[in-house]
Amino acid sequence: MRLHLLLLLALCGAGTTAAELSYSLRGNWSICNGNGSLELPGAVPGCVHSALFQQGLIQDSYYRFNDLNYRWVSLDNWTYSKEFKIPFEISKWQKVNLILEGVDTVSKILFNEVTIGETDNMFNRYSFDITNVVRDVNSIELRFQSAVLYAAQQSKAHTRYQVPPDCPPLVQKGECHVNFVRKEQCSFSWDWGPSFPTQGIWKDVRIEAYNICHLNYFTFSPIYDKSAQEWNLEIESTFDVVSSKPVGGQVIVAIPKLQTQQTYSIELQPGKRIVELFVNISKNITVETWWPHGHGNQTGYNMTVLFELDGGLNIEKSAKVYFRTVELIEEPIKGSPGLSFYFKINGFPIFLKGSNWIPADSFQDRVTSELLRLLLQSVVDANMNTLRVWGGGIYEQDEFYELCDELGIMVWQDFMFACALYPTDQGFLDSVTAEVAYQIKRLKSHPSIIIWSGNNENEEALMMNWYHISFTDRPIYIKDYVTLYVKNIRELVLAGDKSRPFITSSPTNGAETVAEGWVSQNPNSNYFGDVHFYDYISDCWNWKVFPKARFASEYGYQSWPSFSTLEKVSSTEDWSFNSKFSLHRQHHEGGNKQMLYQAGLHFKLPQSTDPLRTFKDTIYLTQVMQAQCVKTETEFYRRSRSEIVDQQGHTMGALYWQLNDIWQAPSWASLADHGLLSPTNYHFLSSPKEAVGLCKAQITAIISQQGDIFVFDLETSAVAPFVWLDVGSIPGRFSDNGFLMTEKTRTILFYPWEPTSKNELEQSFHVTSLTDIY
Ligand code: BMA
C-alpha cells in the first residue's frame, strides 16, 4: 500500500468492505501563472511565494525592499494543478468528497475539467461532492484569482455606499479594500507588517470515500451544572448517511480516569444527521479542573467515543477533555460608577497578564510546530497567562490551541475582522456564517479559549468616526455593524457554544455597549469593558498618563529589532536610522521620530562618530525605552487591581501590544517581559541622562555548557544599567536580559533553540550596556 493511502478505519464483519478511505493530495503540485509564462512545482500545503523561493525564482521576500519588488506575485492569477491516480477502486464507493481544510483564498475548482465549486474565504473548510466526476486517474485544478483584484472588484460592485477604509495609510505600502475579502486582514499590510497577499492551498487537502455513513465532524464541550454541582459533557457528531436505509447502532463514551462509561442507542436516518450526546460525570468522582498557568495544573482526561454501527461499521474518536468554567463578571463596584470587567476561572477571579498575538509569518507554511512551541513556551516562562489572538490575523492552527491548553495559556479569541467597516450583502454574510460556524466547531473544545470577541476596534472606528462618515450616514453603518456582529456572529456563537462569553468588539463597554444598542458613545471608557491605549507623546515614565481602566487589552510602544536580526535582511548602506531602508520598514507614521523622542526624555541619544556604532546604539536604546515604558505601564495596571482612585480602578487585565513579529522591522513586539519568581524591582530616582558618576562598564563573560544549556558567568567593572546580551543570529533565549547589573558578577543561562556550541557562542557573543553610550 502506498504510504499516503491512509486506511482510516473500517469495517468489518465478514463480507463487508472498508467503510471509509482517505487519500491525501498533499505534496507536489504544479503551479502556473496567469499567462502561462511561469510554470513550477510547488508544495501543498504552501503558497506561490514559497514555491517561487524554493525554485530560486525569487529571493527571500523579507530581504530589503522585496515586499515591493514582488508585488507582481499577488497581482497575478495563479493556477494549482495535479494529476493523480487513486490507489483503490473508486467505483465501489457510494460517496466521494474533496476536502480542502484551507484555501487562500479566491478560487474556482475543476475536477477532471468539470467545475465543482468555488472558494472565497481562507478561514472556511470546504467539502465538494465529486462522486460523479471522480475516476481512477484524475486531474484537479484550483484557478485562483488575485485576492487584491477580487477585493477591488467586490468594492466596486458595492455601489450603494462606500465601506471604508478604501486603502491603508500610504506609509504601509499596502493593498486596498481588504475588508471586502475574507482573508488574513494584515496580509494587505499593517502598521507593523508587509503586504504579502498570498495565494495557495494553505492547509490539508484530501479525498474521502465512504459507504454507509461518514462522521463529518465531532466536537464537545464540558458544562458545569451549578445547581446540581456536577459536570456534564455535551458531544456533537455530524454524519453524512449515504445508506438508503436507516443505520442503527450504539455509541460508547468512555473516560476511564473518571470511571465514566456510557452507552447510547442511535439510529441515523439517510442524509445529513447530527447526533447529540449528553454524558453525566458522577458527582462521586473528583474532577480536577484545568487552570491557567500559575494558578494550578492543566489536568485533562482521555476520552474515547466508539460508534458501533450496523454492518460491522466501527468509528472511533479519541480526544482530551478538560473541565473548567469561565465567567465574565460585569457588576457594580463600590466607589466607582460603571461596571467591573473581569474573568472568573473555576469561580476564582484571575488577573489576565499577557500580550497580543499576531500571525508568526506572512507565509504560513513556514510556521512550524517547533516555532509555535518556542513562542508559547516563552509566554509561560515570562509568567504570562493570556494571549489575545488579534482579529487582523488568522484563526490559529489546531496545534496553537493544543499547546495553549497544555501550557495553561488563556486565549482571548477575536473573530477575524479588524480596523475597518465591513459590507453585509448576502454573499458576504453567507461566507462569514460558514466561517464562524466552522471555527466555533473546530475550537470550542479548547479550555484555553475563554472568550470570543467579534472584532478588533471596529466599534471604536465607527463611534469615534475614524473614517469621517457624515452624521446623517452613520445609521447605515451602525445597521451593518449590528447585522454582522450581533445578528449573525453573536447568534452563531450563542447557538454553537454555551461554554464561554462573547463580546462584540475590543475595545468595548460590554454590558454598557449592549444597553446603548450595541455601539457605545465612547467604547474606550475607563468605567466599562476593556480599553486600548496608545500615547507616544506623553512621558511614559509618568504613570499618571495611563488610563485607570477595568481591563487594558492593548497598549505598547515601538522599538527596532536587534541589529543581528536586521543584518539578515539588509545591506551595509541600510545601516543608519535615516536610511531609505529604515524609513521603508517603518509602517507607522512618524514611528522612528516618536521612538527617539520618547528615548530622549530619559536617555542621552547616541552620538558616536562611527555611524554603524550610532545605528546599533540607537536600536539598543529604542529597546531600552520600550522595555521601560511597557514595564511602567504594566506595573501601573497591576497596581490598579486593588485600588479605586478618583472613582477609577479595579483593573483586571493587562495585555501589551504585541508579543511577536511577522518580519524584521520596527514594531511593538517584545519577547522579553521577563518576570522572576520572587520579584526584584528597581526605580530610578532620576532619568539616566541626568545620572552622574556612571562610568563605562567592562563586562566579560565566561561561557560553559551544562547539557543542552549554556551558562554565562558575567563580570562587570562598574554598575551597568540595561545590560543587553546578544549572540547574533544563534536562535535561543536568555534567562534574563536587559537587566540592571549592580553586583560584580551574575550568572545568566542561555537556552538554544537549535544545536550550537560553546565555541559558536563565544564567537557571536556581544554585550552592550547604557554605559557604552554615555
Ligand atoms: C491597535 C491594534 C493594531 C495595531 C496596534 C498598534 O490598533 O489593534 O491594529 O497594530 O494598535 O498601532
Coordinates of C-alpha atoms in Angstrom, one line a residue, residues 264-661:
Y264 CA -26.4 5.1 23.9
S265 CA -28.5 3.6 21.1
I266 CA -28.7 5.6 17.9
E267 CA -30.5 5.4 14.6
L268 CA -29.2 7.6 11.8
Q269 CA -31.7 8.4 9.0
P270 CA -30.4 8.9 5.5
G271 CA -29.0 12.3 4.8
K272 CA -27.0 14.8 6.9
R273 CA -27.5 13.9 10.6
I274 CA -26.5 15.4 13.9
V275 CA -26.1 13.2 17.0
E276 CA -26.1 14.9 20.3
L277 CA -25.0 13.0 23.4
F278 CA -25.1 14.2 27.0
V279 CA -22.7 12.5 29.3
N280 CA -23.1 12.9 33.0
I281 CA -20.0 12.7 35.2
S282 CA -20.9 11.2 38.6
K283 CA -20.8 13.6 41.5
N284 CA -19.0 11.0 43.5
I285 CA -15.9 11.3 41.3
T286 CA -13.5 14.2 41.8
V287 CA -12.9 16.1 38.6
E288 CA -9.7 18.0 38.5
T289 CA -10.2 21.3 36.7
W290 CA -8.0 23.0 34.2
W291 CA -6.2 26.1 35.5
P292 CA -4.3 28.9 33.8
H293 CA -0.6 28.9 34.2
G294 CA 0.5 30.0 37.7
H295 CA -2.9 29.0 39.2
G296 CA -2.9 25.2 39.2
N297 CA -2.5 22.2 36.9
Q298 CA -3.7 21.7 33.4
T299 CA -5.3 18.4 34.0
G300 CA -7.0 16.7 31.1
Y301 CA -8.8 13.3 30.7
N302 CA -8.5 10.9 27.8
M303 CA -11.9 10.1 26.3
T304 CA -12.9 7.6 23.6
V305 CA -16.1 7.7 21.7
L306 CA -16.9 4.5 19.8
F307 CA -19.8 4.3 17.3
E308 CA -20.6 0.6 16.7
L309 CA -23.0 0.8 13.7
D310 CA -24.9 -1.8 11.6
G311 CA -22.9 -3.9 9.2
G312 CA -19.9 -4.1 11.5
L313 CA -19.0 -0.4 10.9
N314 CA -16.9 1.0 13.8
I315 CA -15.9 4.6 14.1
E316 CA -13.7 5.6 16.9
K317 CA -12.7 9.1 18.1
S318 CA -10.4 10.0 20.9
A319 CA -9.8 13.3 22.5
K320 CA -8.5 15.0 25.6
V321 CA -11.3 16.6 27.7
Y322 CA -10.5 19.5 30.1
F323 CA -13.0 20.8 32.6
R324 CA -13.2 24.4 33.6
T325 CA -15.7 27.2 33.9
V326 CA -15.3 30.8 32.8
E327 CA -17.5 33.8 33.6
L328 CA -17.1 37.4 32.6
I329 CA -18.1 39.4 35.6
E330 CA -19.7 42.8 35.0
E331 CA -21.1 44.1 38.2
P332 CA -21.3 47.4 40.1
I333 CA -18.1 48.4 42.0
K334 CA -18.3 50.4 45.3
G335 CA -17.0 53.9 44.9
S336 CA -16.8 53.8 41.1
P337 CA -19.5 54.3 38.5
G338 CA -19.9 51.8 35.7
L339 CA -19.3 48.0 35.9
S340 CA -16.4 45.7 36.6
F341 CA -14.9 43.6 33.7
Y342 CA -13.0 40.6 34.8
F343 CA -12.8 36.8 34.4
K344 CA -13.5 34.1 36.9
I345 CA -12.0 30.8 36.1
N346 CA -13.5 27.9 38.1
G347 CA -15.1 30.6 40.3
F348 CA -11.9 32.5 41.1
P349 CA -11.1 36.0 39.9
I350 CA -7.9 36.0 37.8
F351 CA -5.9 38.9 36.6
L352 CA -5.1 38.4 32.9
K353 CA -1.5 39.2 32.3
G354 CA 0.0 38.7 28.9
S355 CA 0.2 40.0 25.4
N356 CA -1.4 40.1 21.9
W357 CA -0.6 37.5 19.3
I358 CA -0.3 38.2 15.6
P359 CA 0.5 35.7 12.7
A360 CA 4.0 34.4 13.2
D361 CA 4.9 34.8 9.5
S362 CA 3.4 36.2 6.3
F363 CA 3.9 32.7 4.8
Q364 CA 2.0 30.2 7.0
D365 CA 3.8 27.2 5.5
R366 CA 6.9 28.5 7.4
V367 CA 5.2 28.4 10.8
T368 CA 6.3 25.1 12.2
S369 CA 5.3 23.3 15.4
E370 CA 8.7 24.0 16.8
L371 CA 8.3 27.7 16.3
L372 CA 4.8 27.7 17.9
R373 CA 6.1 25.7 20.9
L374 CA 9.1 28.0 21.4
L375 CA 7.0 31.2 21.3
L376 CA 4.3 29.8 23.6
Q377 CA 6.9 28.3 26.0
S378 CA 8.4 31.8 26.1
V379 CA 5.0 33.2 27.1
V380 CA 4.7 31.0 30.2
D381 CA 8.4 31.4 31.0
A382 CA 7.8 35.1 31.2
N383 CA 5.0 34.4 33.7
M384 CA 2.2 35.4 31.4
N385 CA -1.1 33.6 31.5
T386 CA -3.0 35.1 28.5
L387 CA -2.7 35.8 24.8
R388 CA -5.2 37.7 22.7
V389 CA -5.4 36.2 19.2
W390 CA -6.0 39.5 17.4
G391 CA -8.7 39.9 14.8
G392 CA -6.5 41.1 11.9
G393 CA -4.6 37.8 11.6
I394 CA -5.8 34.2 11.4
Y395 CA -7.6 31.7 13.5
E396 CA -4.5 29.9 14.5
Q397 CA -3.8 26.2 13.6
D398 CA -5.0 23.4 15.9
E399 CA -1.6 23.0 17.4
F400 CA -1.5 26.5 18.7
Y401 CA -4.6 25.9 20.8
E402 CA -3.5 22.4 21.9
L403 CA -0.3 24.0 23.2
C404 CA -2.2 26.7 25.0
D405 CA -4.3 24.0 26.6
E406 CA -1.2 22.1 27.7
L407 CA 0.7 25.2 28.9
G408 CA -2.2 26.9 30.7
I409 CA -2.3 30.0 28.4
M410 CA -5.8 31.6 28.3
V411 CA -6.8 32.8 24.9
W412 CA -8.9 35.8 24.1
Q413 CA -10.1 34.9 20.6
D414 CA -11.2 37.6 18.2
F415 CA -13.1 36.8 15.1
M416 CA -11.1 37.9 12.1
F417 CA -12.3 41.5 11.5
A418 CA -10.1 44.5 12.3
C419 CA -9.8 48.2 12.0
A420 CA -12.4 48.6 9.2
L421 CA -16.1 48.6 8.5
Y422 CA -17.4 45.6 6.6
P423 CA -20.1 45.0 4.0
T424 CA -23.2 43.0 4.8
D425 CA -24.5 41.9 1.4
Q426 CA -25.9 38.3 1.4
G427 CA -22.8 36.7 -0.3
F428 CA -20.5 38.2 2.3
L429 CA -22.8 37.2 5.2
D430 CA -23.1 33.6 3.9
S431 CA -19.4 33.3 3.7
V432 CA -18.9 34.7 7.2
T433 CA -21.7 32.4 8.5
A434 CA -19.9 29.3 7.2
E435 CA -16.6 30.6 8.6
V436 CA -17.8 31.3 12.1
A437 CA -19.9 28.1 12.4
Y438 CA -16.9 26.1 11.3
Q439 CA -14.4 27.9 13.6
I440 CA -16.7 27.5 16.6
K441 CA -17.0 23.8 16.0
R442 CA -13.2 23.4 15.4
L443 CA -12.2 25.4 18.5
K444 CA -14.8 25.1 21.2
S445 CA -13.4 22.1 23.0
H446 CA -10.3 24.0 23.9
P447 CA -10.3 25.1 27.6
S448 CA -7.7 27.7 26.8
I449 CA -10.2 29.9 24.9
I450 CA -12.0 31.9 27.5
I451 CA -13.8 34.5 25.3
W452 CA -15.0 35.1 21.8
S453 CA -14.8 38.7 20.6
G454 CA -16.5 40.0 17.4
N455 CA -13.7 42.2 16.1
N456 CA -10.7 44.4 16.7
E457 CA -11.5 48.1 17.2
N458 CA -14.5 48.3 14.8
E459 CA -16.9 49.7 17.4
E460 CA -14.4 52.4 18.2
A461 CA -13.7 53.1 14.5
L462 CA -17.4 53.6 13.9
M463 CA -18.2 55.6 17.1
M464 CA -15.0 57.7 17.1
N465 CA -15.6 58.3 13.4
W466 CA -12.1 57.3 12.2
Y467 CA -13.4 57.4 8.6
H468 CA -15.2 60.8 8.7
I469 CA -18.6 59.5 8.0
S470 CA -21.2 62.2 7.9
F471 CA -23.6 62.2 10.8
T472 CA -26.6 61.5 8.5
D473 CA -25.0 58.5 7.0
R474 CA -23.9 56.9 10.3
P475 CA -27.1 54.9 10.8
I476 CA -26.4 52.9 7.7
Y477 CA -23.0 51.8 9.1
I478 CA -24.4 51.1 12.6
K479 CA -27.1 48.9 11.0
D480 CA -24.3 47.0 9.1
Y481 CA -22.3 46.7 12.3
V482 CA -25.2 45.2 14.2
T483 CA -26.2 42.9 11.3
L484 CA -22.7 41.5 11.2
Y485 CA -21.6 41.1 14.8
V486 CA -24.9 40.9 16.6
K487 CA -27.5 39.4 14.3
N488 CA -25.0 37.0 12.7
I489 CA -21.9 36.3 14.6
R490 CA -23.3 36.6 18.1
E491 CA -26.3 34.4 17.1
L492 CA -23.9 31.7 15.8
V493 CA -21.9 31.8 19.0
L494 CA -25.0 31.5 21.2
A495 CA -26.2 28.6 19.1
G496 CA -22.9 26.8 18.9
D497 CA -21.0 27.4 22.1
K498 CA -22.5 27.9 25.6
S499 CA -19.3 27.4 27.4
R500 CA -17.7 30.9 27.2
P501 CA -18.8 34.5 27.0
F502 CA -19.0 36.7 23.8
I503 CA -18.4 40.4 23.4
T504 CA -19.0 42.2 20.1
S505 CA -15.7 44.1 19.9
S506 CA -12.4 45.1 21.6
P507 CA -12.3 47.7 23.0
T508 CA -15.9 47.7 24.0
N509 CA -18.0 48.6 27.0
G510 CA -19.5 45.2 27.4
A511 CA -22.9 45.4 29.1
E512 CA -23.0 49.1 28.6
T513 CA -22.4 48.7 24.9
V514 CA -25.4 46.3 24.8
A515 CA -27.5 48.8 26.7
E516 CA -26.6 51.6 24.2
G517 CA -27.8 49.5 21.3
W518 CA -24.6 47.6 20.6
V519 CA -22.5 50.7 20.0
S520 CA -21.3 53.0 22.8
Q521 CA -20.7 56.7 22.5
N522 CA -17.2 56.0 23.9
P523 CA -16.2 52.3 23.6
N524 CA -12.9 53.1 25.3
S525 CA -14.4 54.2 28.6
N526 CA -12.4 53.6 31.8
Y527 CA -15.6 52.6 33.6
F528 CA -16.7 49.7 31.4
G529 CA -15.2 46.8 29.4
D530 CA -11.7 46.9 28.0
V531 CA -9.5 49.7 26.6
H532 CA -6.8 50.1 24.0
F533 CA -4.4 52.8 24.9
Y534 CA -1.5 54.3 22.9
D535 CA 0.3 57.6 23.7
Y536 CA 3.7 58.2 22.2
I537 CA 3.9 61.9 23.2
S538 CA 3.5 61.9 26.9
D539 CA 6.4 60.8 29.1
C540 CA 5.9 57.1 29.7
W541 CA 7.8 57.2 33.0
N542 CA 4.8 59.3 34.3
W543 CA 2.2 56.7 35.3
K544 CA -0.4 59.5 35.5
V545 CA -0.8 59.4 31.8
F546 CA -2.2 55.8 31.7
P547 CA -6.0 55.1 31.9
K548 CA -7.1 53.5 35.2
A549 CA -9.3 51.2 33.2
R550 CA -11.1 48.0 34.1
F551 CA -9.0 46.0 31.6
A552 CA -6.2 47.1 29.3
S553 CA -6.3 44.7 26.3
E554 CA -3.8 46.7 24.2
Y555 CA -1.1 49.2 25.0
G556 CA 2.5 49.5 23.9
Y557 CA 5.5 51.2 22.3
Q558 CA 7.6 50.5 19.3
S559 CA 11.2 49.5 19.2
W560 CA 13.6 48.4 16.5
P561 CA 14.6 44.7 16.3
S562 CA 18.2 43.8 17.2
F563 CA 21.0 44.5 14.6
S564 CA 21.6 40.8 14.3
T565 CA 18.0 40.3 13.2
L566 CA 18.1 43.2 10.7
E567 CA 21.5 42.3 9.3
K568 CA 20.0 39.2 7.6
V569 CA 17.6 41.3 5.5
S570 CA 19.6 44.4 4.8
S571 CA 22.9 45.5 3.3
T572 CA 25.6 47.9 4.6
E573 CA 24.0 51.0 3.0
D574 CA 20.9 50.4 5.0
W575 CA 22.6 50.6 8.4
S576 CA 21.6 54.0 9.6
F577 CA 18.5 55.3 11.3
N578 CA 17.6 57.6 8.4
S579 CA 18.4 55.3 5.6
K580 CA 15.8 54.5 2.9
F581 CA 15.6 51.0 4.3
S582 CA 14.9 52.3 7.8
L583 CA 12.1 54.5 6.6
H584 CA 10.7 51.7 4.3
R585 CA 10.4 49.2 7.2
Q586 CA 8.7 51.7 9.4
H587 CA 4.9 51.3 8.7
H588 CA 3.7 53.6 11.5
E589 CA 3.6 57.3 10.5
G590 CA 6.2 59.1 12.5
G591 CA 7.3 56.0 14.3
N592 CA 11.0 56.4 14.1
K593 CA 10.8 60.0 15.4
Q594 CA 8.4 59.0 18.2
M595 CA 10.9 56.4 19.4
L596 CA 13.8 58.9 19.6
Y597 CA 11.6 61.5 21.2
Q598 CA 10.5 59.1 23.9
A599 CA 14.0 57.7 24.4
G600 CA 15.3 61.3 24.6
L601 CA 13.1 62.1 27.6
H602 CA 15.3 60.0 29.8
F603 CA 18.4 58.9 27.9
K604 CA 21.2 60.6 26.1
L605 CA 20.9 59.8 22.4
P606 CA 23.9 58.0 20.8
Q607 CA 26.5 60.3 19.4
S608 CA 29.3 58.1 18.3
T609 CA 31.4 59.3 15.4
D610 CA 31.2 55.8 13.9
P611 CA 27.8 55.7 12.0
L612 CA 27.4 52.0 12.4
R613 CA 28.0 52.2 16.2
T614 CA 25.4 55.0 16.3
F615 CA 22.9 52.8 14.5
K616 CA 23.5 49.9 16.8
D617 CA 23.3 52.1 19.9
T618 CA 20.1 53.7 18.6
I619 CA 18.5 50.3 18.1
Y620 CA 19.6 49.3 21.6
L621 CA 18.2 52.5 23.1
T622 CA 14.8 52.1 21.4
Q623 CA 14.6 48.6 23.0
V624 CA 15.6 50.0 26.4
M625 CA 13.0 52.8 26.1
Q626 CA 10.3 50.2 25.0
A627 CA 11.1 47.9 27.9
Q628 CA 11.0 50.7 30.4
C629 CA 7.7 52.2 29.0
V630 CA 6.0 48.8 28.9
K631 CA 7.2 48.0 32.4
T632 CA 5.9 51.3 33.8
E633 CA 2.6 50.9 32.2
T634 CA 2.2 47.2 33.1
E635 CA 3.1 47.9 36.7
F636 CA 0.5 50.6 36.8
Y637 CA -2.2 48.3 35.6
R638 CA -1.1 45.6 38.1
R639 CA -1.2 48.1 41.0
S640 CA -4.6 49.4 39.8
R641 CA -6.1 46.0 40.6
S642 CA -6.5 46.7 44.2
E643 CA -7.4 50.4 44.3
I644 CA -10.1 52.9 43.3
V645 CA -8.6 56.4 42.9
D646 CA -10.8 59.2 41.6
Q647 CA -13.5 56.7 41.2
Q648 CA -11.5 54.6 38.8
G649 CA -9.6 51.3 39.1
H650 CA -10.1 47.6 39.8
T651 CA -8.1 46.8 36.6
M652 CA -8.1 43.1 36.0
G653 CA -6.1 42.6 32.8
A654 CA -3.0 43.9 31.1
L655 CA -2.2 42.6 27.6
Y656 CA 0.5 44.6 26.0
W657 CA 0.8 45.0 22.2
Q658 CA 2.4 42.8 20.8
L659 CA 4.2 39.5 21.6
N660 CA 5.6 38.6 18.3
D661 CA 6.7 40.0 15.0

